Coordinates of C-alpha atoms in Angstrom, one line a residue:
Chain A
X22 CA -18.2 -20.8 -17.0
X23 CA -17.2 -18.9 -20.1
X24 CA -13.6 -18.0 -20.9
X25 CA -14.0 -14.4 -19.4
X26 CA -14.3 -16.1 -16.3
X27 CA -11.7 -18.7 -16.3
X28 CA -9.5 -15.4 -17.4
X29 CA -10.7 -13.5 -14.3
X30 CA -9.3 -16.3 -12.4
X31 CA -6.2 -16.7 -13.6
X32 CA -6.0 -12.8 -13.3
X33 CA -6.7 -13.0 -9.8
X34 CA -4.7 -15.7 -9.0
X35 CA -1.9 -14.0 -10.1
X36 CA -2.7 -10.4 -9.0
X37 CA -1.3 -9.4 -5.5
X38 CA -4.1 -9.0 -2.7
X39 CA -3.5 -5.3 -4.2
X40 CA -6.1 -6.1 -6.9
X41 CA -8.9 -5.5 -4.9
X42 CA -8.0 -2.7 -3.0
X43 CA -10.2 0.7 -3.0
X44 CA -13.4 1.8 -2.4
X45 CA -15.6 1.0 -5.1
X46 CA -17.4 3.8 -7.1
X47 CA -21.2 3.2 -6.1
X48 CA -23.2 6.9 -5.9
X49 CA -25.4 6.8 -2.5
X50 CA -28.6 9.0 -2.6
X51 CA -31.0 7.8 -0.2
X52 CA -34.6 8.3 -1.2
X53 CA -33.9 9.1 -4.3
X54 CA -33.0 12.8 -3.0
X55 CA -30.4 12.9 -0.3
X56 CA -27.2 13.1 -2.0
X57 CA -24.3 11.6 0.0
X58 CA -20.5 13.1 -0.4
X59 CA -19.2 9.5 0.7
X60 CA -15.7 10.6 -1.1
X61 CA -14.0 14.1 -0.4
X62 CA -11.0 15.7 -0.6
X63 CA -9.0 14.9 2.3
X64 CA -8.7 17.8 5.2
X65 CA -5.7 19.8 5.1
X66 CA -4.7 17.9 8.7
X67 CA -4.3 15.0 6.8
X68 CA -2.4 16.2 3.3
X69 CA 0.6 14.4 4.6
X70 CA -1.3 11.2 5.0
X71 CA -4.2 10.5 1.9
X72 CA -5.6 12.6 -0.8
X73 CA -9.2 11.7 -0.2
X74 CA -11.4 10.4 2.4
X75 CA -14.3 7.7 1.6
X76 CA -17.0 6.6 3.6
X77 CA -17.0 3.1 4.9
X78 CA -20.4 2.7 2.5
X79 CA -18.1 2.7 -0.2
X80 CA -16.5 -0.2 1.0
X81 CA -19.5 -2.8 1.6
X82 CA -21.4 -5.5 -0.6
X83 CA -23.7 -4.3 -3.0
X84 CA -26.4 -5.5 -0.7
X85 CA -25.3 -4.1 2.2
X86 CA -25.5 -0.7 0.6
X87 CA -28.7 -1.1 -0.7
X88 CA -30.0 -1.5 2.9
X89 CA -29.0 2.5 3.4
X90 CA -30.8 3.5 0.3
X91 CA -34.0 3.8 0.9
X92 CA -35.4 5.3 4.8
X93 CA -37.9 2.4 5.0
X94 CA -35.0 -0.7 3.8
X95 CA -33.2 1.0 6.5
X96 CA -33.6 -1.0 9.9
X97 CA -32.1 1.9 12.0
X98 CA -35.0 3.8 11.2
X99 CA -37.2 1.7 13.6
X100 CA -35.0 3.4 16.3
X101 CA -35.4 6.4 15.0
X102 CA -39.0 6.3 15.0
X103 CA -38.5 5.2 18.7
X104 CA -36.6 8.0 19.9
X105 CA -39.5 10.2 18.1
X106 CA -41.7 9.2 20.6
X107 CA -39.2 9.8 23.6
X108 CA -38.3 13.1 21.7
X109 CA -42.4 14.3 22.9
X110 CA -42.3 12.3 26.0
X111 CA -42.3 14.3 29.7
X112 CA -39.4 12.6 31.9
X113 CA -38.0 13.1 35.3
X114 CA -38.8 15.8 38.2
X115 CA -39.3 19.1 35.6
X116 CA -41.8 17.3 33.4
X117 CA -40.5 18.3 30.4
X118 CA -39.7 16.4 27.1
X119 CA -36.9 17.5 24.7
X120 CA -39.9 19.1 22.7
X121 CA -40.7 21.3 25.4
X122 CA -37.5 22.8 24.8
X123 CA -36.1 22.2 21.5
X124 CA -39.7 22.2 19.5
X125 CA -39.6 19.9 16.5
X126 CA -36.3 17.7 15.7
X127 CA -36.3 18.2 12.3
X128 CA -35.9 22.5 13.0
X129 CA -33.8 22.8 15.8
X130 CA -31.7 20.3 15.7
X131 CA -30.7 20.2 11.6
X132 CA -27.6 21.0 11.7
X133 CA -26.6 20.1 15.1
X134 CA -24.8 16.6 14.0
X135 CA -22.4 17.9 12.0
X136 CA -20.1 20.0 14.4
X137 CA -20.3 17.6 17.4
X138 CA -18.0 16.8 19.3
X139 CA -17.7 20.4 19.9
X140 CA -16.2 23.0 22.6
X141 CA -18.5 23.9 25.2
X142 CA -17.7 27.2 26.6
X143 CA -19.8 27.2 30.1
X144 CA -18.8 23.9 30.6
X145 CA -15.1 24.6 30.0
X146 CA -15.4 21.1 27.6
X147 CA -15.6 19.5 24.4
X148 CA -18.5 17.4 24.5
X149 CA -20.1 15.0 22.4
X150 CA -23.5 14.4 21.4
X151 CA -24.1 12.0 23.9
X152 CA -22.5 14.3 26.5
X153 CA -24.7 17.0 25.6
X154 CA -27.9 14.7 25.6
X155 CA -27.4 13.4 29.0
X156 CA -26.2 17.2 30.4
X157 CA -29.8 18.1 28.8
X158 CA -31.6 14.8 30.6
X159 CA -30.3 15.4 33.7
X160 CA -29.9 19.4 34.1
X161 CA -32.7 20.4 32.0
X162 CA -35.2 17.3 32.8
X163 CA -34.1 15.9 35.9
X164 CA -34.3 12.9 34.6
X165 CA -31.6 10.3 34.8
X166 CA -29.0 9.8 32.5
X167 CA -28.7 7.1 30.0
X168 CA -25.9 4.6 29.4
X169 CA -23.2 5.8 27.1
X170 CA -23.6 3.1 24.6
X171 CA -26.9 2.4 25.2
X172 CA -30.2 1.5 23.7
X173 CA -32.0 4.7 24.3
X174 CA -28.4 7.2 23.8
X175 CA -27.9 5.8 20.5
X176 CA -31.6 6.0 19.1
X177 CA -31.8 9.5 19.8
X178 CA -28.0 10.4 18.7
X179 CA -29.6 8.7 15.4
X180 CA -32.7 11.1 15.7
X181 CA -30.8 14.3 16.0
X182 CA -28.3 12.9 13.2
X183 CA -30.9 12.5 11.0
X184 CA -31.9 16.0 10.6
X185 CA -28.2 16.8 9.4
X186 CA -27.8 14.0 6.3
X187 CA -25.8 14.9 3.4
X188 CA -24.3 18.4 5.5
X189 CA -20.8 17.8 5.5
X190 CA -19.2 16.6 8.7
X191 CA -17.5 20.1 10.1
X192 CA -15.7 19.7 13.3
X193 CA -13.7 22.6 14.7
X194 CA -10.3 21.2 15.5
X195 CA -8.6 24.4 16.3
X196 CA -8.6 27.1 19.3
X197 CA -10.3 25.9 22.4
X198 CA -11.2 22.7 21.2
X199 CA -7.3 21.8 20.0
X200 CA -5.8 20.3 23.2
X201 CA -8.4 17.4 22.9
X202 CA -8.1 17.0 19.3
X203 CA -4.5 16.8 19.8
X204 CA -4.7 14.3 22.6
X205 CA -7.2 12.1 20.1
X206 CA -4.7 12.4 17.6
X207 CA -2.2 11.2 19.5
X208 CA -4.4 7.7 20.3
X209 CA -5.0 7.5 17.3
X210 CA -1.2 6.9 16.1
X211 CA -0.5 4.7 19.5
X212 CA 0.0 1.2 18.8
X213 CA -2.0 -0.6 21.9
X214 CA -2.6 -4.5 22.7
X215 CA -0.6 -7.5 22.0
X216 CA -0.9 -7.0 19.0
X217 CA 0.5 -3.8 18.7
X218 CA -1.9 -2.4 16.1
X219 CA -3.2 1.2 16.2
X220 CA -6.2 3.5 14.4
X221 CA -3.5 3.8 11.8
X222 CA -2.6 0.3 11.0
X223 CA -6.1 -0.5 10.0
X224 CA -7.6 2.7 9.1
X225 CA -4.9 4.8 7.5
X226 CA -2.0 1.9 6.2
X227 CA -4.6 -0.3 5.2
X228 CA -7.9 0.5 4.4
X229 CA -9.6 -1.6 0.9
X230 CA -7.5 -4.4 2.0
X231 CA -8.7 -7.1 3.1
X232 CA -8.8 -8.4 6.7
X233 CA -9.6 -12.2 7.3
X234 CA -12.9 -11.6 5.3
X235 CA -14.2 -8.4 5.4
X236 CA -12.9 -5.1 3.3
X237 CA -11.0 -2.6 5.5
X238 CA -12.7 1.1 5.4
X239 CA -11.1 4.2 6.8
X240 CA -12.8 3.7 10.1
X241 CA -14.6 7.3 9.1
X242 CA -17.6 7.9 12.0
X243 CA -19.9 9.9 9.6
X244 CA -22.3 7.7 9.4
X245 CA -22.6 6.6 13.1
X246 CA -24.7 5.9 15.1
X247 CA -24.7 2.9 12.4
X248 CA -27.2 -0.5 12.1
X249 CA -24.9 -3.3 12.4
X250 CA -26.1 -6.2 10.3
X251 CA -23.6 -8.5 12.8
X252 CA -25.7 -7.4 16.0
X253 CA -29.0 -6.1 14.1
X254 CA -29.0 -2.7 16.4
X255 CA -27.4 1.0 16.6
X256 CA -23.5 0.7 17.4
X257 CA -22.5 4.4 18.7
X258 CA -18.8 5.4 17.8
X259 CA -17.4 4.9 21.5
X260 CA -18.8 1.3 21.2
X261 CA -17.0 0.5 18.1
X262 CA -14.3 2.0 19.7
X263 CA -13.7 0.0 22.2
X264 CA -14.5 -3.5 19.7
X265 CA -11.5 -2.1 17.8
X266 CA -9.1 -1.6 20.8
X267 CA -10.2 -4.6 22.6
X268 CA -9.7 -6.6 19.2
X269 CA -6.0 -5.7 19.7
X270 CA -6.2 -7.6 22.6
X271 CA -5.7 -4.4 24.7
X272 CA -7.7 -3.3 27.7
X273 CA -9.9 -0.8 26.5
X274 CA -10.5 2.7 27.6
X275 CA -14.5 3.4 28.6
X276 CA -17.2 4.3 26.5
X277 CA -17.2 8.1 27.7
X278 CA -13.5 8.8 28.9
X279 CA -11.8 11.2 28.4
X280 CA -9.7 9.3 25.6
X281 CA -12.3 8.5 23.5
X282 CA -14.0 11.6 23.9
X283 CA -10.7 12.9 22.3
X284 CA -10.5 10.0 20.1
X285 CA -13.7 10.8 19.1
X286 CA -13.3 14.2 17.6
X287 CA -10.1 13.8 15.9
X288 CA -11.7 11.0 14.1
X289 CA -14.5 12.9 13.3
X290 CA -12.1 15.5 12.1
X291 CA -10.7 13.0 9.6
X292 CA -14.1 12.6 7.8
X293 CA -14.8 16.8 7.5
X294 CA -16.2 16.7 4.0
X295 CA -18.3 13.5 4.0
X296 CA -22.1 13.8 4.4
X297 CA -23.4 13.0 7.7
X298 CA -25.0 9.8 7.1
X299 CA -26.4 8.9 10.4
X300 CA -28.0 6.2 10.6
X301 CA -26.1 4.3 8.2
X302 CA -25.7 0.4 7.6
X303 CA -22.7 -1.5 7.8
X304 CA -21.9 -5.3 8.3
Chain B
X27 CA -19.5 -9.0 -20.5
X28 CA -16.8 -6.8 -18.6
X29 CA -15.8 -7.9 -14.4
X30 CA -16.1 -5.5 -11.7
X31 CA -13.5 -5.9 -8.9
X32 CA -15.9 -7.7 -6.8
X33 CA -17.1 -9.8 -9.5
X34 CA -14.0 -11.1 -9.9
X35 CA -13.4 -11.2 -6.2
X36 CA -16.4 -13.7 -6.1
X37 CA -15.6 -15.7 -8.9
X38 CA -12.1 -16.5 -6.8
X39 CA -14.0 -17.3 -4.0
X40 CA -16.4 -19.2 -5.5
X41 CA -13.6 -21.5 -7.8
X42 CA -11.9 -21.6 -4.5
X43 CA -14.8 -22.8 -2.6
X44 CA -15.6 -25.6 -5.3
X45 CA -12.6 -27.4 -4.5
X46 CA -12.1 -26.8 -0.9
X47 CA -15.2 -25.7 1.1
X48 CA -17.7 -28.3 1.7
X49 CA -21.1 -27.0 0.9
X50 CA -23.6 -28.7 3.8
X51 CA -26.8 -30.2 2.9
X52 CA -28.8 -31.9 5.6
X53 CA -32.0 -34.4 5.9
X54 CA -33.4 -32.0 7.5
X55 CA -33.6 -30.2 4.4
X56 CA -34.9 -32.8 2.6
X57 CA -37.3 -34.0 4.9
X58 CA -38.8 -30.1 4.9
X59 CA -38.7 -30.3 1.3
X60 CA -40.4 -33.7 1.2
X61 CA -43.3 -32.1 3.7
X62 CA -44.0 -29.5 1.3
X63 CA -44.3 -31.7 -1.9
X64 CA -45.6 -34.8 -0.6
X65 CA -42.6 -36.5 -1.6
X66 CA -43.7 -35.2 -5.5
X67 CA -40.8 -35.1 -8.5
X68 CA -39.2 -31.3 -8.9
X69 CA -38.8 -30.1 -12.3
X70 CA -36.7 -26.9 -13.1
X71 CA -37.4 -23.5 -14.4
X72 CA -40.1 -21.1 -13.8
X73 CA -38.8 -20.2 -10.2
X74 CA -35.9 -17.3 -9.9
X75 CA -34.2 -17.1 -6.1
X76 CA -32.1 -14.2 -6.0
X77 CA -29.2 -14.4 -3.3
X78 CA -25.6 -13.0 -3.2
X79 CA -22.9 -14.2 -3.8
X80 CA -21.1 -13.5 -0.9
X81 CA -23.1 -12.5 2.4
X82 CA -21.1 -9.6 4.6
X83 CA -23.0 -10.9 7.6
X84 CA -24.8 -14.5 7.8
X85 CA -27.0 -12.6 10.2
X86 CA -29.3 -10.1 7.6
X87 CA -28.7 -12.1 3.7
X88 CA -31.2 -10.4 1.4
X89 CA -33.3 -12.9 -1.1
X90 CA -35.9 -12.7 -3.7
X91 CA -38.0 -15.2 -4.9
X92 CA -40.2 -15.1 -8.0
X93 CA -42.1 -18.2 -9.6
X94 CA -44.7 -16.6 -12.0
X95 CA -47.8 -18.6 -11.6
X96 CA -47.4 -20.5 -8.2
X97 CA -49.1 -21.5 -5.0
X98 CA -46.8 -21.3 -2.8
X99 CA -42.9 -21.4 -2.6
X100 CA -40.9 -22.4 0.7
X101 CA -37.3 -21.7 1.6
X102 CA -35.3 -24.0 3.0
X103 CA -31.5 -23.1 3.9
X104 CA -29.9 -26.6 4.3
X105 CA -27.0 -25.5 6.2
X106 CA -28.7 -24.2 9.1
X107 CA -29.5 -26.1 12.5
X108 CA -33.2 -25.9 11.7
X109 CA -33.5 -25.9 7.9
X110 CA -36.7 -23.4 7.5
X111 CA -37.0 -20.3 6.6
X112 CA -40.3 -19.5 5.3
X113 CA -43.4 -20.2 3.3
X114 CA -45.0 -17.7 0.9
X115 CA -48.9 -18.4 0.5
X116 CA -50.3 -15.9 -2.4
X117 CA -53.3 -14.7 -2.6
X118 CA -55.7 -13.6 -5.0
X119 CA -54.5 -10.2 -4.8
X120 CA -50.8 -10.9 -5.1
X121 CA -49.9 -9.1 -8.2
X122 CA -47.0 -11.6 -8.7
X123 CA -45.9 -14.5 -6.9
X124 CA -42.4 -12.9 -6.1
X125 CA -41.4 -12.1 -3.0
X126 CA -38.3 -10.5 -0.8
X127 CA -37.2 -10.8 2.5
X128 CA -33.9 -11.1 4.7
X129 CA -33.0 -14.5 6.6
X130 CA -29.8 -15.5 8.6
X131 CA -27.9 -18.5 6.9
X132 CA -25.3 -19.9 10.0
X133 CA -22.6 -20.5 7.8
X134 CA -21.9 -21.2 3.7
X135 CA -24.5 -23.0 2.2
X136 CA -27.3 -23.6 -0.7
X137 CA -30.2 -21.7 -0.3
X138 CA -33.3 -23.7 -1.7
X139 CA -36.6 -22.3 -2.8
X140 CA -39.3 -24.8 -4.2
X141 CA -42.8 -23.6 -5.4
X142 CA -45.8 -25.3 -5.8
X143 CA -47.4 -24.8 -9.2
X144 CA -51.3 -24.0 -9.8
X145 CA -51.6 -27.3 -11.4
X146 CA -50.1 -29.3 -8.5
X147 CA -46.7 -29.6 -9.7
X148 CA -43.3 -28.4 -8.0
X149 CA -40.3 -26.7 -9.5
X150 CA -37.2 -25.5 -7.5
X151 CA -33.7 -23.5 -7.5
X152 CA -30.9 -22.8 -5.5
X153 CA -28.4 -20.7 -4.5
X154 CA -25.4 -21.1 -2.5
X155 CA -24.4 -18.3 -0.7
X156 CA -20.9 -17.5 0.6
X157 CA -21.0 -16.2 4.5
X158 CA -17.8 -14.6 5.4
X159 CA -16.2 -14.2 8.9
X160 CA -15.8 -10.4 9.2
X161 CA -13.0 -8.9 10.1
X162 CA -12.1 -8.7 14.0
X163 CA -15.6 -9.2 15.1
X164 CA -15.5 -5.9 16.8
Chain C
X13 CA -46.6 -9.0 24.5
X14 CA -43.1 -8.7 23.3
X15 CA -41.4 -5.4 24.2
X16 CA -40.9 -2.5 21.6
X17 CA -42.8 -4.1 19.1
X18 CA -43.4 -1.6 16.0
X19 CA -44.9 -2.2 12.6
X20 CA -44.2 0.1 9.8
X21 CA -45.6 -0.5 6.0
X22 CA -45.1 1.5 3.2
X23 CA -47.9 1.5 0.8
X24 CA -49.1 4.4 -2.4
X25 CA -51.7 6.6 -1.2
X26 CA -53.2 6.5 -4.3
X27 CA -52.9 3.8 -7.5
X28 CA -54.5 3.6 -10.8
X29 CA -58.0 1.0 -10.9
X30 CA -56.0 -2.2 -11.3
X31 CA -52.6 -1.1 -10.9
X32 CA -49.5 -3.5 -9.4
X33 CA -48.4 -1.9 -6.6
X34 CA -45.0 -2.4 -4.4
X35 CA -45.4 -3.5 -0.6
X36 CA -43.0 -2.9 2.2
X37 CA -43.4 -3.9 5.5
X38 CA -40.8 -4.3 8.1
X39 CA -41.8 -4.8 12.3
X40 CA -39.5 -4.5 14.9
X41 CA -39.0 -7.4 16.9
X42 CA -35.6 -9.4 18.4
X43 CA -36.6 -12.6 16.2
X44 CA -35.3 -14.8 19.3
X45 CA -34.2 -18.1 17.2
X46 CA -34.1 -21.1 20.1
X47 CA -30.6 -21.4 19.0
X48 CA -28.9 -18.6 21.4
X49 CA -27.5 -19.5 25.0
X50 CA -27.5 -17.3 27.5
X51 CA -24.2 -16.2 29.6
X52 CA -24.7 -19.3 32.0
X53 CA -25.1 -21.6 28.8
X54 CA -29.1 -22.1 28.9
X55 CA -30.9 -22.0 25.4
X56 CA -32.9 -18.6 25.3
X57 CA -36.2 -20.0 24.2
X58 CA -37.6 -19.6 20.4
X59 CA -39.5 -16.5 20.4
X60 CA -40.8 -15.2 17.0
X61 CA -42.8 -13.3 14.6
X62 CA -44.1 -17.1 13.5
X63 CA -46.6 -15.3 10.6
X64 CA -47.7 -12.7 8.8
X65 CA -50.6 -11.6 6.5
X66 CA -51.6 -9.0 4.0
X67 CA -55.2 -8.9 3.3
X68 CA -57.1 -6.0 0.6
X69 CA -60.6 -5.6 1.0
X70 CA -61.0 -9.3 2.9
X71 CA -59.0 -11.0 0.3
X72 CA -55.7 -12.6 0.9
X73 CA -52.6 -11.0 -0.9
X74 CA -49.7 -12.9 0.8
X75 CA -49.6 -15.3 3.6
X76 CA -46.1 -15.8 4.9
X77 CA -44.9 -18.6 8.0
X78 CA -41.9 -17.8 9.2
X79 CA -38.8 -19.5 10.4
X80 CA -36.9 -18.7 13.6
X81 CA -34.2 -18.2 9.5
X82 CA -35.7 -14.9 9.4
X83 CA -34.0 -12.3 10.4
X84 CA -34.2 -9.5 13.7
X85 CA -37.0 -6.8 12.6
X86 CA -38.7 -9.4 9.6
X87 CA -39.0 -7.0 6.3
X88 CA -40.8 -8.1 3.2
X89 CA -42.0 -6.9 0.2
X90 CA -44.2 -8.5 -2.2
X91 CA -46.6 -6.8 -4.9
X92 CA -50.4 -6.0 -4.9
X93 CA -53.2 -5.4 -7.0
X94 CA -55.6 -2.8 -6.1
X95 CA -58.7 -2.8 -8.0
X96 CA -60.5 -0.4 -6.3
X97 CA -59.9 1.4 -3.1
X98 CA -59.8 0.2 0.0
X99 CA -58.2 -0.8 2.8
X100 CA -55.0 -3.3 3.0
X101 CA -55.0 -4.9 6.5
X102 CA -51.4 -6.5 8.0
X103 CA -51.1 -9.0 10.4
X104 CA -48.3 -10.3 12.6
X105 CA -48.3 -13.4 14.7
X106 CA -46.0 -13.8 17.6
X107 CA -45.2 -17.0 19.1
X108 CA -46.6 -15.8 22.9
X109 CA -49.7 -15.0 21.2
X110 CA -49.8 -11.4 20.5
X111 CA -51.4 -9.9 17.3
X112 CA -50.0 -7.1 16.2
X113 CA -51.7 -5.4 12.8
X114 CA -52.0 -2.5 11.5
X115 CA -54.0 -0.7 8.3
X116 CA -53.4 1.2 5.4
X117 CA -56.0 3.0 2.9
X118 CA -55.3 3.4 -0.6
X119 CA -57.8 5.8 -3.2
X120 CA -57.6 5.4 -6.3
X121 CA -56.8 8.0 -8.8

């Protein structure tokens, strides 16, 4: 070990846990050609709060990130390619596939990613992705819905996100859509559990510090559904949700509530500006 | 030569896990090791294993091997309850005897890659890699 | 046959007579290690990709055993040299016997 490196030590040694706070400045372009915004000017909703947002790719290993560089080192693309084949695929008592309706992915649903959750006006709702998809399986296909969190829900959510990488997340948090938003904020800010922690603690107060072992992000969904390295499959935002409150040692709302419906857009809200970056890898 | 924040993050760790974290080797290990070279003497040099550091997730750890000129190489992570993790056999079409792939290390630990030479004879490396904790776990 | 099982490679179309060419291959599969319990504490037996091949024009390019150390949905990558066209054949070997493979041609040019 050279002197350079004894003096880093001593540095650090002395430095506060401060010192290795931040996102760090990696550039993501995956493929070589789809440029990610993974750092933005913060929305004016939050001026009070942070100057910028970051996404939470900003805040891995160098080898995590690598992972979400290139479509075929990605692992979430196996589920992608999955929900391809249910995307052609007749189900339930119409006999129609989401093709049947919605032609190819990549057309009608580019796009699509980016202002969900969104204000549904026949339904009298804001509804999420997953909402919408299981409105269309059972409605449209007659076919039966899937689990919130599950399996099949968050391959395609990752399908139809796909079409929209590098748009900028661009959730409407005003006029019909504002009593949710509103009611998400307002979870967001509430401490819950024993250990009295909320959103904000972690995600806002804290995030490039370092908790137990693992660098703190802004808990920013862009990039959801995301490939956990910790459980090797898509984790959909309501999921991680409910790890987070339940990690407070709280009991948890439900995958598709009300609350984290809520929760759901005003998070999203939080990362308008960064790319969609569905599926993403994170640890 | 200039430290990034997470190089010098990982140089803490890495003074700090000198002197306090045990680093596990098993005989296991060995005895796989043993298996491959017939119980031959390993020299050094001629085989690179690239591992990080510090793994985010013991689950998916990213490694490269690359031993110009060999047989085979096997990877053995000593730490783990079985110690294998794989054996690359080239063939006469491998453009270079270097390969990557991504294996699960249960906890902090030396990596070891040994490669059998085309003349008979072994060479090895290690790495010891770092495996955090995460956060909550959620 | 293990569920949901998926190979994907990625080889050039084309390559240059005798150029070194990159190799990914990734295949989906849960990589079951022997070491997992159940919720009622019973081992979930070892069920694995247990080895993989990469053959151009009948001759061997890598050979691979694998480890129940390798992680969910096994990638590698490796390098090739293609001398002429042809055809690059991959093989996967699961522990309950299935074969799994899959084919790739490559022109020169």
């Amino acid at each position: 070990m050279n002197y350079k490196s004894w003096t880093a030590i001593a540095v650090l040694a002395a430095a506060p846990i401060a010192a290795f706070a931040d996102a760090d400045e990696d550039a993501l372009v995956v493929n070589g050609e789809i440029e990610m915004i993974t750092q933005a000017a913060a929305p004016d909703h939050l001026s009070d709060v942070m100057d910028e947002v970051y996404s939470g790719w900003r805040f891995r290993s160098d080898e995590t990130q690598a992972l979400q560089m290139d479509d075929f080192d990605n692992p979430a693309m196996i589920f992608v390619d999955q929900a391809m084949e249910k995307w052609d695929t007749a189900e339930g008592t119409a006999g129609k596939s989401c093709a049947d309706c919605h032609g190819d992915a990549e057309e009608s649903m580019a796009g699509v990613r980016v202002v969900y959750p969104k204000w549904n006006e026949s339904a009298g709702e804001v509804r999420t992705l997953a909402m919408q998809i299981n409105d269309c399986r059972e409605n449209q296909m007659g076919a039966e819905k899937w689990k919130y969190t599950g399996g099949s829900m968050a391959a395609m959510e990752a399908l139809i996100s796909v079409q929209s990488r590098g748009m900028p997340v661009n959730v409407a948090t005003n006029g019909p859509a504002q009593s949710t938003w509103e009611a998400g904020k307002e979870l967001y800010y509430t401490r819950t559990g024993q250990l009295e922690l909320s959103c904000a603690n972690c995600h806002e107060d804290n995030y490039g510090n370092m908790i137990r072992a693992d660098h703190l992000s802004q808990g920013q969904i862009n990039g959801f559904p995301v490939y956990r390295l910790k459980n090797t499959k898509l984790n959909t935002a309501h999921a991680r949700f409910k790890g987070c409150v339940r990690d407070t040692r709280a009991e948890t709302y439900s995958p598709g509530s009300p609350e984290f419906i809520a929760l759901e857009l005003y998070v999203a809200s939080r990362g308008n500006g960064l790319s969609v970056e569905a599926p993403s890898v994170r640890n | 030569m200039n430290f990034s924040r997470r190089e010098t993050l990982a140089l803490g760790l890495g003074a700090a896990a000198l002197t306090v974290l045990p680093v596990r080797s098993s005989a296991a290990a060995d005895d796989a090791i043993a298996a491959f070279t017939g119980g031959a003497e390993m020299g050094e040099g001629g085989i690179t294993l690239t591992a990080p550091e510090i793994a985010e997730n013991g689950n998916t750890v990213p490694i490269a091997v690359d031993a110009p000129g060999a047989a085979s190489i096997l990877i053995v992570a000593a730490g783990n309850p079985e110690p294998g993790v794989a054996t690359f056999n080239f063939g006469p079409m491998a453009a270079a005897q270097s390969a990557s792939t991504r294996i699960r290390l249960a906890s902090t630990q030396d990596v070891v890659a040994v490669a059998k030479m085309a003349d008979g004879s072994f060479t090895r490396a290690s790495a010891t890699v770092k495996v955090t904790i995460g956060g909550c776990g959620g | 046959m293990a569920s949901g099982v998926k190979p994907r490679v990625k080889v050039p179309k084309t390559a240059a007579a005798g150029e070194v060419i990159t190799i990914k291959t990734l295949i989906s599969h849960q990589m079951e290690s022997g070491q997992r319990k159940d919720k009622e504490g019973n081992v979930i037996p070892r069920s694995i990709i247990n080895r993989f091949t990469c053959d151009f024009n009948g001759q061997n390019v890598i050979d691979v055993t694998l480890e129940p150390a390798i992680s969910t949905n096994p990638y590698f990558q490796f390098e090739a040299t293609v001398p002429e066209a042809g055809e690059f054949v991959f093989t996967w070997y699961d522990d309950d016997g299935s074969v799994y493979d899959t084919k790739k041609q490559i022109a020169i040019g």
